[in-house]
Short mmCIF file of C-alpha atoms in Angstrom, two decimals:
data_model
loop_
_atom_site.label_atom_id
_atom_site.label_comp_id
_atom_site.label_asym_id
_atom_site.label_seq_id
_atom_site.Cartn_x
_atom_site.Cartn_y
_atom_site.Cartn_z
CA UNK A 1 1.02 -17.37 1.47
CA UNK A 2 0.57 -20.96 2.57
CA UNK A 3 -0.63 -21.23 6.13
CA UNK A 4 -0.05 -17.50 6.63
CA UNK A 5 -3.13 -17.11 8.80
CA UNK A 6 -1.95 -19.76 11.26
CA UNK A 7 1.61 -18.45 11.30
CA UNK A 8 0.51 -14.89 12.00
CA UNK A 9 -1.10 -16.08 15.24
CA UNK A 10 2.09 -17.72 16.50
CA UNK A 11 4.27 -16.33 19.24
CA UNK A 12 7.66 -14.99 18.17
CA UNK A 13 9.35 -17.93 19.90
CA UNK A 14 7.33 -20.39 17.81
CA UNK A 15 8.01 -18.37 14.68
CA UNK A 16 11.76 -18.47 15.32
CA UNK A 17 11.61 -22.23 15.81
CA UNK A 18 9.88 -22.64 12.46
CA UNK A 19 12.43 -20.36 10.79
CA UNK A 20 15.23 -22.53 12.20
CA UNK A 21 13.51 -25.53 10.65
CA UNK A 22 13.59 -23.84 7.24
CA UNK A 23 9.96 -22.70 7.05
CA UNK A 24 10.00 -19.96 4.41
CA UNK A 25 6.49 -18.74 5.15
CA UNK A 26 7.48 -18.26 8.79
CA UNK A 27 10.51 -16.27 7.68
CA UNK A 28 8.35 -14.11 5.43
CA UNK A 29 6.18 -13.29 8.44
CA UNK A 30 9.31 -12.37 10.40
CA UNK A 31 10.40 -10.05 7.57
CA UNK A 32 6.96 -8.42 7.49
CA UNK A 33 7.12 -7.89 11.26
CA UNK A 34 10.53 -6.20 11.22
CA UNK A 35 11.11 -4.68 7.79
CA UNK A 36 9.62 -1.27 8.64
CA UNK A 37 11.81 -0.90 11.75
CA UNK A 38 14.91 -2.11 9.89
CA UNK A 39 14.35 0.27 6.96
CA UNK A 40 13.72 3.17 9.35
CA UNK A 41 16.91 2.52 11.30
CA UNK A 42 18.92 2.03 8.11
CA UNK A 43 17.56 5.27 6.65
CA UNK A 44 18.35 7.10 9.87
CA UNK A 45 21.97 5.95 9.65
CA UNK A 46 22.47 6.13 5.87
CA UNK A 47 20.27 9.11 4.87
CA UNK A 48 19.44 7.44 1.58
CA UNK A 49 16.25 5.56 0.73
CA UNK A 50 18.01 3.43 -1.88
CA UNK A 51 20.85 2.50 0.48
CA UNK A 52 18.38 1.85 3.31
CA UNK A 53 16.41 -0.61 1.16
CA UNK A 54 19.61 -2.32 0.00
CA UNK A 55 20.85 -2.50 3.59
CA UNK A 56 17.52 -3.94 4.77
CA UNK A 57 17.73 -6.66 2.15
CA UNK A 58 21.25 -7.52 3.27
CA UNK A 59 20.13 -7.52 6.90
CA UNK A 60 17.42 -10.09 6.24
CA UNK A 61 19.78 -12.21 4.14
CA UNK A 62 22.07 -12.33 7.18
CA UNK A 63 19.13 -13.07 9.49
CA UNK A 64 18.01 -15.91 7.22
CA UNK A 65 21.47 -17.44 7.01
CA UNK A 66 22.25 -17.07 10.72
CA UNK A 67 18.90 -17.69 12.43
CA UNK A 68 20.24 -21.06 13.65
CA UNK A 69 22.84 -19.15 15.67
CA UNK A 70 20.26 -17.04 17.48
CA UNK A 71 20.27 -18.43 21.02
CA UNK A 72 17.73 -16.12 22.59
CA UNK A 73 20.19 -14.49 25.02
CA UNK A 74 18.81 -11.16 23.85
CA UNK A 75 15.47 -10.41 22.23
CA UNK A 76 15.09 -11.08 18.51
CA UNK A 77 14.60 -7.36 17.90
CA UNK A 78 17.91 -6.54 19.62
CA UNK A 79 19.69 -9.19 17.54
CA UNK A 80 18.20 -7.79 14.33
CA UNK A 81 19.07 -4.22 15.34
CA UNK A 82 22.68 -5.32 15.96
CA UNK A 83 22.85 -6.84 12.48
CA UNK A 84 21.28 -3.69 11.01
CA UNK A 85 23.79 -1.46 12.77
CA UNK A 86 26.73 -3.55 11.55
CA UNK A 87 25.41 -3.65 7.97
CA UNK A 88 24.91 0.13 7.97
CA UNK A 89 28.42 0.70 9.31
CA UNK A 90 29.72 -1.43 6.47
CA UNK A 91 27.68 0.63 3.98
CA UNK A 92 29.12 3.83 5.39
CA UNK A 93 32.67 2.48 5.10
CA UNK A 94 32.12 1.25 1.57
CA UNK A 95 29.62 3.76 0.25
CA UNK A 96 30.54 3.32 -3.37
CA UNK A 97 30.09 -0.44 -3.34
CA UNK A 98 27.19 -1.69 -5.44
CA UNK A 99 25.05 -4.27 -3.65
CA UNK A 100 23.93 -6.92 -6.07
CA UNK A 101 20.48 -8.41 -5.70
CA UNK A 102 20.75 -11.75 -3.90
CA UNK A 103 18.11 -14.36 -3.30
CA UNK A 104 17.82 -15.43 0.32
CA UNK A 105 17.03 -18.91 -0.98
CA UNK A 106 20.15 -19.21 -3.14
CA UNK A 107 21.78 -22.58 -2.78
CA UNK A 108 18.70 -24.33 -1.41
CA UNK A 109 16.68 -27.03 -3.10
CA UNK A 110 14.64 -25.03 -5.57
CA UNK A 111 11.09 -25.25 -6.81
CA UNK A 112 8.65 -22.67 -8.11
CA UNK A 113 8.41 -21.26 -4.57
CA UNK A 114 12.00 -19.94 -4.81
CA UNK A 115 11.86 -16.21 -5.07
CA UNK A 116 14.02 -13.24 -4.16
CA UNK A 117 13.09 -11.47 -0.95
CA UNK A 118 11.42 -8.14 -1.57
CA UNK A 119 11.75 -5.26 0.86
CA UNK A 120 8.96 -2.76 0.38
CA UNK A 121 9.87 0.87 -0.25
CA UNK A 122 8.47 2.65 2.79
CA UNK A 123 9.89 6.05 1.81
CA UNK A 124 7.57 9.05 1.59
CA UNK A 125 5.57 9.58 -1.59
CA UNK A 126 6.25 12.73 -3.67
CA UNK A 127 3.19 14.34 -2.07
CA UNK A 128 4.50 13.51 1.41
CA UNK A 129 7.84 15.08 0.48
CA UNK A 130 6.02 18.27 -0.51
CA UNK A 131 4.16 18.28 2.79
CA UNK A 132 7.33 17.79 4.84
CA UNK A 133 7.94 20.94 6.84
CA UNK A 134 11.11 22.98 6.59
CA UNK A 135 11.80 22.16 10.24
CA UNK A 136 11.75 18.43 9.45
CA UNK A 137 14.16 18.99 6.58
CA UNK A 138 16.46 21.00 8.84
CA UNK A 139 16.46 18.23 11.43
CA UNK A 140 17.19 15.64 8.76
CA UNK A 141 20.12 17.65 7.39
CA UNK A 142 21.48 18.33 10.88
CA UNK A 143 21.19 14.63 11.74
CA UNK A 144 23.10 13.70 8.59
CA UNK A 145 26.06 15.77 9.80
CA UNK A 146 26.46 13.86 13.06
CA UNK A 147 29.26 11.29 13.38
CA UNK A 148 28.18 7.70 12.73
CA UNK A 149 28.16 6.63 16.39
CA UNK A 150 26.10 9.66 17.45
CA UNK A 151 23.61 9.23 14.65
CA UNK A 152 23.06 5.59 15.55
CA UNK A 153 22.16 6.24 19.19
CA UNK A 154 19.91 9.21 18.52
CA UNK A 155 18.02 7.31 15.82
CA UNK A 156 17.62 4.24 18.02
CA UNK A 157 16.62 6.11 21.19
CA UNK A 158 14.74 9.21 20.04
CA UNK A 159 13.28 7.99 16.75
CA UNK A 160 12.85 4.24 17.24
CA UNK A 161 12.16 4.28 20.98
CA UNK A 162 14.67 1.63 22.03
CA UNK A 163 15.74 1.47 25.67
CA UNK A 164 19.31 2.07 26.84
CA UNK A 165 19.71 -1.66 27.46
CA UNK A 166 18.46 -2.56 23.97
CA UNK A 167 20.81 -0.04 22.34
CA UNK A 168 23.66 -1.25 24.52
CA UNK A 169 23.16 -4.83 23.33
CA UNK A 170 22.58 -3.79 19.71
CA UNK A 171 25.73 -1.67 19.52
CA UNK A 172 27.69 -3.87 21.95
CA UNK A 173 28.65 -0.88 24.13
CA UNK A 174 28.15 -0.29 27.88
CA UNK A 175 24.98 1.55 28.88
CA UNK A 176 27.12 4.38 30.25
CA UNK A 177 28.72 4.85 26.83
CA UNK A 178 25.29 4.89 25.18
CA UNK A 179 24.03 7.57 27.58
CA UNK A 180 27.16 9.65 27.03
CA UNK A 181 26.88 9.37 23.23
CA UNK A 182 23.19 10.26 23.32
CA UNK A 183 23.88 13.35 25.43
CA UNK A 184 26.66 14.46 23.09
CA UNK A 185 24.55 13.63 20.01
CA UNK A 186 21.68 15.80 21.24
CA UNK A 187 24.03 18.71 21.99
CA UNK A 188 25.64 18.39 18.56
CA UNK A 189 22.24 18.16 16.87
CA UNK A 190 21.04 21.25 18.74
CA UNK A 191 24.20 23.12 17.73
CA UNK A 192 23.80 22.08 14.08
CA UNK A 193 20.18 23.20 14.07
CA UNK A 194 21.05 26.55 15.67
CA UNK A 195 23.73 27.21 13.06
CA UNK A 196 21.38 26.31 10.20
CA UNK A 197 18.66 28.62 11.51
CA UNK A 198 21.18 31.47 11.86
CA UNK A 199 22.25 30.97 8.25
CA UNK A 200 18.63 30.80 7.15
CA UNK A 201 17.82 34.11 8.88
CA UNK A 202 20.79 36.01 7.40
#
């Protein structure tokens, strides 16, 4: 990567400025910085590795095309989480839609540096799947059964460690609504887990 060492030492504000000026290497650094968090959130909401990777690619396409509109009123991470949430909601509404592979550089002046963006598969290896405990599988299944809005807040708060304010801005809901959803999500998750354990013990 050209100049990657220098770019990696830049502040996020400087990186954003370079991205707005069309610096592809800067954008690649941004993707590297956020792709794991985006894939994790997408997987938490979609419960599918394949869909999570497709969603992550679409998220970064949107980030690339709209970075000029980012005004810094919220943090970059909050802005990206908001895009991720909206993309995942769209996936859930149109689950059967096939996402075609799109280059983030489509329509730009091309040279041999044009290349499709690649989102790394951060899903567990087969060995890691084997090592996953039954409790983890139960939690995953119980989480999958939660309504979309409950799943989003519990993934963001309990799994990704976002604050109430960050989730509020990402989901564009009042903090009070986020707290209420999180409380209800935890109760529903606990109920789902209790029911699954009762079935398992019968």
